[in-house]
mmCIF file of C-alpha atoms in Angstrom:
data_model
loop_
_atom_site.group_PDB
_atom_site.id
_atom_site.type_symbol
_atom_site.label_atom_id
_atom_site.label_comp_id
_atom_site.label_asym_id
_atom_site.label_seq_id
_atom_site.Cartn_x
_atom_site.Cartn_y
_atom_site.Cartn_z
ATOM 1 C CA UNK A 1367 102.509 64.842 4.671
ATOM 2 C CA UNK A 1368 99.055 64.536 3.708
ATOM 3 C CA UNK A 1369 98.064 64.452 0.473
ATOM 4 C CA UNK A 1370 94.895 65.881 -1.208
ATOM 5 C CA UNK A 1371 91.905 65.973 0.868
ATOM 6 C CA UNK A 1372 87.871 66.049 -0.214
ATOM 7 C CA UNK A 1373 84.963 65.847 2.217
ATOM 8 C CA UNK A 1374 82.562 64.513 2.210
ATOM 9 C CA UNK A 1375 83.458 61.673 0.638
ATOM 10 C CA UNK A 1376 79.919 60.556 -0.335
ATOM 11 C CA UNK A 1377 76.715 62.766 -0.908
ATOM 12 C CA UNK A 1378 73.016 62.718 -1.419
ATOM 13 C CA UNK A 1379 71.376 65.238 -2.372
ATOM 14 C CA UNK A 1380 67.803 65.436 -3.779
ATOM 15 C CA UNK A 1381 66.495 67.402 -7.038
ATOM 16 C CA UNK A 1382 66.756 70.749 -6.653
ATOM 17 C CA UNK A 1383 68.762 71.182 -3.388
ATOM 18 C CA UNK A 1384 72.192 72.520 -3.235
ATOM 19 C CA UNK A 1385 75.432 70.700 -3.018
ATOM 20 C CA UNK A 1386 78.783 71.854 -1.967
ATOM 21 C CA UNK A 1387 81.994 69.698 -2.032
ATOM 22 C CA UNK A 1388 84.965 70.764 -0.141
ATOM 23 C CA UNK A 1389 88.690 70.286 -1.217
ATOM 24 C CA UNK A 1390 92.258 71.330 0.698
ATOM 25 C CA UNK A 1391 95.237 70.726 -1.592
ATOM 26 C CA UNK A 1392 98.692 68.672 -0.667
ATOM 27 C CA UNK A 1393 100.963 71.630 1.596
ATOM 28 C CA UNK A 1394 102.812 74.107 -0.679
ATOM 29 C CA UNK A 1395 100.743 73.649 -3.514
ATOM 30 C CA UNK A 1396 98.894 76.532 -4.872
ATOM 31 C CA UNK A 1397 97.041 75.500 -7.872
ATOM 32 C CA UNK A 1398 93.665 73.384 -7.465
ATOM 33 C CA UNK A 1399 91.677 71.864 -10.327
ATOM 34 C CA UNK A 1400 87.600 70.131 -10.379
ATOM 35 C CA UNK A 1401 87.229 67.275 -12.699
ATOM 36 C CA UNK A 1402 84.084 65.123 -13.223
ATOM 37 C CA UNK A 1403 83.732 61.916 -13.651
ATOM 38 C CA UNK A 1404 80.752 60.121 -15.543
ATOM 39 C CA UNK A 1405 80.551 56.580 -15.235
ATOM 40 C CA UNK A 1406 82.261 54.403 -17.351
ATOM 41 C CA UNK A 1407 84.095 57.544 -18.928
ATOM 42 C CA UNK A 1408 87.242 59.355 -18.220
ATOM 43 C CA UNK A 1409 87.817 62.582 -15.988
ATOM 44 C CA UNK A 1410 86.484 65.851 -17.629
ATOM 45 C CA UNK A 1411 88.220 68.719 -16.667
ATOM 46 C CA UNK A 1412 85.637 72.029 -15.205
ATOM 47 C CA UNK A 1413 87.993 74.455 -13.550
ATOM 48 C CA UNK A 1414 91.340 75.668 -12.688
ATOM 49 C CA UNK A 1415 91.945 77.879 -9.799
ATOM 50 C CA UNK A 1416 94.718 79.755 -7.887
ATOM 51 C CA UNK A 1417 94.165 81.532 -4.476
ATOM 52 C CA UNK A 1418 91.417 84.075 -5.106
ATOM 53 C CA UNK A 1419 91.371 83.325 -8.495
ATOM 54 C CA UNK A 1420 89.597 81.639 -11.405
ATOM 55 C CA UNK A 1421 92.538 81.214 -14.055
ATOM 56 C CA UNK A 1422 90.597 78.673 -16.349
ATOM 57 C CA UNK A 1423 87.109 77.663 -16.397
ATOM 58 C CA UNK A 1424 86.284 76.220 -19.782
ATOM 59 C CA UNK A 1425 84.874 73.282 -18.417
ATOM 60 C CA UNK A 1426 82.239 74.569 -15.942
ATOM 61 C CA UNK A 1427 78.696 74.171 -17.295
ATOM 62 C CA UNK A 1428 77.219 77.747 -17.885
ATOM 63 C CA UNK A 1429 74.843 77.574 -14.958
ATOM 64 C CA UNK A 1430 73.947 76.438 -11.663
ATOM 65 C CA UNK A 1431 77.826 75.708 -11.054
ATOM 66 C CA UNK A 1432 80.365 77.722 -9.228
ATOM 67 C CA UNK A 1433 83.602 77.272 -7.607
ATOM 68 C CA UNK A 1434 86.095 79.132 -5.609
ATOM 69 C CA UNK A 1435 89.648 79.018 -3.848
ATOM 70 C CA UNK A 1436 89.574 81.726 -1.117
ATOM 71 C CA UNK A 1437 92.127 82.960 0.930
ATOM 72 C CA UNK A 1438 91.840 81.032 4.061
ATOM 73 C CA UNK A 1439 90.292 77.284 3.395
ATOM 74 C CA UNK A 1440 89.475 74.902 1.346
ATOM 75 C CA UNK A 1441 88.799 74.962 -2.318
ATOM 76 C CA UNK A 1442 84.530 74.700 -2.839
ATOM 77 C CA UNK A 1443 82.755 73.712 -5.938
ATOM 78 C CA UNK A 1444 79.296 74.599 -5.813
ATOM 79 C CA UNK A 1445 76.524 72.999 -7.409
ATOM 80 C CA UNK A 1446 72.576 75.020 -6.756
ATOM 81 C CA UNK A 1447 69.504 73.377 -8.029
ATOM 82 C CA UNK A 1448 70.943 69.801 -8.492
ATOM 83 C CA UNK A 1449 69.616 67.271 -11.259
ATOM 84 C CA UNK A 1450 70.204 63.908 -11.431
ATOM 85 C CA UNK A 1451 72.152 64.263 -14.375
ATOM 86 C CA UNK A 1452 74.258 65.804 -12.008
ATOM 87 C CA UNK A 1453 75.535 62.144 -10.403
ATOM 88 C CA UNK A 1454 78.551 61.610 -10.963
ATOM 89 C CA UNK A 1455 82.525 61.804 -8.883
ATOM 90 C CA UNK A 1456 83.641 64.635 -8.563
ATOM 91 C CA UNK A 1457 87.596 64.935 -8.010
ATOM 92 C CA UNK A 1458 90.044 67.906 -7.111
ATOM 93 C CA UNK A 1459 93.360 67.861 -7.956
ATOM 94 C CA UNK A 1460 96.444 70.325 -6.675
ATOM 95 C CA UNK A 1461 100.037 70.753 -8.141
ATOM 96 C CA UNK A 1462 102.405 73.258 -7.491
ATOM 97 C CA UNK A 1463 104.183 72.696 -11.258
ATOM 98 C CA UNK A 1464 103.578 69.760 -13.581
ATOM 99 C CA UNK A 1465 102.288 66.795 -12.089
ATOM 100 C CA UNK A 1466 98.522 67.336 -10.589
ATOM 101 C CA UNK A 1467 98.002 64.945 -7.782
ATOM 102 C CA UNK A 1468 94.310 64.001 -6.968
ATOM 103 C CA UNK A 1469 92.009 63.464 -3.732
ATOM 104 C CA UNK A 1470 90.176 60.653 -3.400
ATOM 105 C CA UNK A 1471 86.927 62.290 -4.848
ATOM 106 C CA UNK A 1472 82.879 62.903 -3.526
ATOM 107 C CA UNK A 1473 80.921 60.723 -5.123
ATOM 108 C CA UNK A 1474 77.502 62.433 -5.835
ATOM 109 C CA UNK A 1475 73.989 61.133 -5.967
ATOM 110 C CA UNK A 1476 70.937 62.719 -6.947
ATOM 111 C CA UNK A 1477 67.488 61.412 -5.811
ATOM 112 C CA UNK B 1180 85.413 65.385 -29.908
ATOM 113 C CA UNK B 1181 87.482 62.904 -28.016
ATOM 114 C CA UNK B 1182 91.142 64.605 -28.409
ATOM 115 C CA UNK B 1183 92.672 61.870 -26.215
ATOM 116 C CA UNK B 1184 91.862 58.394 -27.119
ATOM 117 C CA UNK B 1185 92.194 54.874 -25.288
ATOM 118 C CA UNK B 1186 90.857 52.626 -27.657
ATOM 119 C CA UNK B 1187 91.073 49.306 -25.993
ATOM 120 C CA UNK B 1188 88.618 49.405 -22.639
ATOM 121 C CA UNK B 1189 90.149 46.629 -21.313
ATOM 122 C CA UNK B 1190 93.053 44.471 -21.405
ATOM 123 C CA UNK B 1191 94.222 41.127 -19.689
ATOM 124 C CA UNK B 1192 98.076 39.913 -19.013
ATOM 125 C CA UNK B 1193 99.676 36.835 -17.118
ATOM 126 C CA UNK B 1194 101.553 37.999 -14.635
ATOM 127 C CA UNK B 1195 105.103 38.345 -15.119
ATOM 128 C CA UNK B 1196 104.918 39.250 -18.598
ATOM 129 C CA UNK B 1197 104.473 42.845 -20.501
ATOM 130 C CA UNK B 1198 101.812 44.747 -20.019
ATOM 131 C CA UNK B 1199 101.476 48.117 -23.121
ATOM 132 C CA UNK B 1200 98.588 50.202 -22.636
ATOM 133 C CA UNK B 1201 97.736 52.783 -25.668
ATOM 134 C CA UNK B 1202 96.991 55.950 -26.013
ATOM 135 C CA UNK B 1203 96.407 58.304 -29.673
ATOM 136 C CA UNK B 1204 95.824 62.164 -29.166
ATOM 137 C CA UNK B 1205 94.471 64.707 -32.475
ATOM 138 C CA UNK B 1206 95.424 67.959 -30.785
ATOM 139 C CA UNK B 1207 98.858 68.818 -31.969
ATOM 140 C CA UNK B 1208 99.110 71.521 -29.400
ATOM 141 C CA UNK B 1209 99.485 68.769 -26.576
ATOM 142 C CA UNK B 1210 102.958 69.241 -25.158
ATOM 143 C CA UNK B 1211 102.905 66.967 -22.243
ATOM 144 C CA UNK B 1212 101.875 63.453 -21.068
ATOM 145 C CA UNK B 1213 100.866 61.816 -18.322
ATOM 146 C CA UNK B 1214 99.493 58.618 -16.822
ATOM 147 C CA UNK B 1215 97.596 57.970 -14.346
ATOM 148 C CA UNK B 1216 96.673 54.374 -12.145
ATOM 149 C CA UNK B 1217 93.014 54.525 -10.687
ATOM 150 C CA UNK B 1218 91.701 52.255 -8.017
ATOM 151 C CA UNK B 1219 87.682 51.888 -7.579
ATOM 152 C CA UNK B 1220 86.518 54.005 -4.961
ATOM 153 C CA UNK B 1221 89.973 56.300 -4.948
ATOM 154 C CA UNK B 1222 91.438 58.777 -6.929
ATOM 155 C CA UNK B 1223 93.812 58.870 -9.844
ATOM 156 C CA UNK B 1224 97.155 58.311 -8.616
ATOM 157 C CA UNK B 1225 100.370 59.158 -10.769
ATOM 158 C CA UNK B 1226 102.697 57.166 -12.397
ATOM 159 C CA UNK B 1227 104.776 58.712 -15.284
ATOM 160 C CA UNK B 1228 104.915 61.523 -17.419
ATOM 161 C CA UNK B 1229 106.646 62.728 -20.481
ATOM 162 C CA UNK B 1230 107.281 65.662 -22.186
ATOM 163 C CA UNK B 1231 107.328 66.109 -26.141
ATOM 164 C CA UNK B 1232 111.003 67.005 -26.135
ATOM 165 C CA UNK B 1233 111.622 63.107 -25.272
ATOM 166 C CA UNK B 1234 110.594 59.847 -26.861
ATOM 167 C CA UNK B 1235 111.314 57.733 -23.559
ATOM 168 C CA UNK B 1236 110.931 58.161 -20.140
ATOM 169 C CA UNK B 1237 111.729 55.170 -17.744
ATOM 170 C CA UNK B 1238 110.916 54.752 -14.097
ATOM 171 C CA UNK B 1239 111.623 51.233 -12.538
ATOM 172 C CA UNK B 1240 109.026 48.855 -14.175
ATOM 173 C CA UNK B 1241 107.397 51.219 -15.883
ATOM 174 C CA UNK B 1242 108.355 52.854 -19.466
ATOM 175 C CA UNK B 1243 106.079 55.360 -21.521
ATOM 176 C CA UNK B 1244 107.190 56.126 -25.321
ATOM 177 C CA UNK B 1245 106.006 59.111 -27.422
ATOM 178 C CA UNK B 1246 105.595 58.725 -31.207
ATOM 179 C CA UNK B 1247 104.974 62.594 -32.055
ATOM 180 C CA UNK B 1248 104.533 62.191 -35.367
ATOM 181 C CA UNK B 1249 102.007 59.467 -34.897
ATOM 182 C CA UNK B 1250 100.385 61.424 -32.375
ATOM 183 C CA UNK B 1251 101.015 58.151 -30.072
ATOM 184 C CA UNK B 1252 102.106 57.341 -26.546
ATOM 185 C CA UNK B 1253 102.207 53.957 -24.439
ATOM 186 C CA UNK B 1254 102.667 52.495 -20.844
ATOM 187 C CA UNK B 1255 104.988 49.537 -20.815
ATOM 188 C CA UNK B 1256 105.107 47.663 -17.506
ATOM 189 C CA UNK B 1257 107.539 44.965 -16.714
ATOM 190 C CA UNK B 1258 107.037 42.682 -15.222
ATOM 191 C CA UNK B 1259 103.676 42.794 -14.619
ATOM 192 C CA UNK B 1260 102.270 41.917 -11.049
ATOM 193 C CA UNK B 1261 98.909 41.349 -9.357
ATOM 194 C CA UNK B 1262 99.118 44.952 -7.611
ATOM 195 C CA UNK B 1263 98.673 46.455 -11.468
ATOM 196 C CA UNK B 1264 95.311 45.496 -12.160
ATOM 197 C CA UNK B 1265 93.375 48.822 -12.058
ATOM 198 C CA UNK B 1266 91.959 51.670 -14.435
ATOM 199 C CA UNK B 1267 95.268 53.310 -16.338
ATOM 200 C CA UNK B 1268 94.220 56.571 -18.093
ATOM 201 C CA UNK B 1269 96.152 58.622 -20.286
ATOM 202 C CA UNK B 1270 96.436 61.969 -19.696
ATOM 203 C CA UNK B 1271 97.457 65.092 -21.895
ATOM 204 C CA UNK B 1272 98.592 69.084 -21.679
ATOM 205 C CA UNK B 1273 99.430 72.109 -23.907
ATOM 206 C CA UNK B 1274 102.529 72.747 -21.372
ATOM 207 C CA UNK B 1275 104.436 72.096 -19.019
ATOM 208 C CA UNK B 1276 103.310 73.933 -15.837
ATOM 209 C CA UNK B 1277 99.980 74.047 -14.539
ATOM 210 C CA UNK B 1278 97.527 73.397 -16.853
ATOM 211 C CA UNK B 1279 94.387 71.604 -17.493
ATOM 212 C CA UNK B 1280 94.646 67.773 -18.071
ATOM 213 C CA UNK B 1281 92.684 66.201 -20.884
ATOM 214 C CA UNK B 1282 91.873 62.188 -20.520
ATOM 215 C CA UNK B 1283 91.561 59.336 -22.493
ATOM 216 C CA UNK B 1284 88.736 57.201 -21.362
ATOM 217 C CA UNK B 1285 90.683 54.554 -19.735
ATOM 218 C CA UNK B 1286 91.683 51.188 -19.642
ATOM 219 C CA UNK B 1287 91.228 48.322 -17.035
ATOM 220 C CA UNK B 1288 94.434 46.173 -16.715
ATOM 221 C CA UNK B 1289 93.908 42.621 -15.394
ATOM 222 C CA UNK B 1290 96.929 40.726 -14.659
ATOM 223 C CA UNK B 1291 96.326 37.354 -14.051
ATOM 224 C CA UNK B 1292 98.019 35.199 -11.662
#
C-alpha cells in the first residue's frame, strides 16, 4: 500500500525557468493539499484540491503559481518564472477524511 | 500572525522519562488538532489527533490534552526513547473533514541516552 508519492525528490532550477513538482496521493484518497516549507519554519499551507477541482487556495501566492488535480494523474503544482526566494520544500499531502498524510516532499533550489 | 504557536524550538529529555511538547493557538474557530513527527529529509508523519469535543486522547505512549479555554494543547510521551528525537509540530483545523492544516513552527525533541 504505498503511501504518498512526490517526484522528483530534489530540484534545481535557475532564475526564471519553470518548475513543476509532481504528486500521486495514498489509493482511495481523493483530497490533495501543497504546503511549503521555509527553513527553520513550519509548513504553510497554499492549496487544497479535489479531482478537477480547486476547493481552497488561500495560500497560493497571487502569481507565477498554479496547481492542478486532473482526472487521470498526478496532482502538479506549478511554479513559472522561479526566484530564489522561491527555495524552499515543497510537500503534498492526501486524506480521504481527517487525518492528511504527507509525501516525502521536493526540495527546491534556485540558482 | 502566527495563529498556532510552539514556543519552545527545542527541547532535550533522558530517555525513559516524559517528554510534553506545547502548543497555544488564538483562532477560536480551530476545531481540531493534530500532531505531527518530522524526520530531516522526509515528510511529516502522523501521530495523534484530537478533536475539541475531548480533553484527552491516548494512543500507546503517546497522550495529547486540550485546554479549550486556554486555547492549549500538548504531546505527552512516555517513556521516552531514542527513536523520538525529531521535529514534532502542532497542527490545527476549523473541522473535522478535509480541511486546511495550520502549523506551529515546531519543536526538535532530543532524547538522550
Amino acid at each position: 500500500n504505498a503511501g504518498v508519492m512526490q517526484n522528483p525528490r530534489h530540484l534545481v532550477r535557475r532564475r526564471g525557468q519553470e518548475a513543476r513538482l509532481r504528486c500521486s496521493p495514498m489509493k482511495g484518497h481523493s483530497h490533495v493539499y501543497w504546503y511549503r516549507q521555509l527553513p527553520e519554519e513550519g509548513l504553510k499551507f497554499m492549496v487544497y484540491l479535489q479531482k478537477e477541482n480547486i476547493i481552497d487556495e488561500s495560500g497560493m501566492p497571487k502569481e507565477r503559481f498554479s496547481a492542478e488535480f486532473p482526472k487521470e494523474g498526478p496532482s502538479i503544482l506549478r511554479i513559472q518564472q522561479v526566484v530564489r526566494g522561491d527555495s524552499a520544500a515543497y510537500f503534498c499531502a492526501s486524506s480521504e477524511y481527517n487525518e492528511q498524510f504527507f509525501g516525502p516532499g521536493t526540495r527546491l533550489t534556485v540558482l | 500572525d502566527q495563529q498556532v504557536k510552539q514556543n519552545s524550538p527545542s527541547l532535550s529529555v533522558q530517555e525513559g522519562r516524559i517528554s510534553i511538547l506545547n502548543c497555544d493557538y488564538t483562532n477560536s474557530m480551530f476545531d481540531y488538532f493534530l500532531w505531527y513527527k518530522k524526520y530531516p529529509a522526509e515528510g511529516p508523519t502522523f501521530l495523534i489527533s484530537i478533536s475539541s469535543i475531548k480533553d484527552k486522547n491516548e494512543d500507546g505512549r503517546f497522550t495529547v490534552f486540550l485546554n479549550k479555554s486556554a486555547k492549549h494543547l500538548s504531546l505527552h510521551i512516555v517513556p521516552s526513547q531514542p527513536g523520538d528525537s525529531a521535529v514534532y509540530f502542532c497542527a490545527a483545523s476549523a473541522a473535522q473533514g478535509a480541511q486546511k492544516l495550520v502549523f506551529g513552527q515546531g519543536t526538535r525533541l532530543t532524547i538522550n541516552p
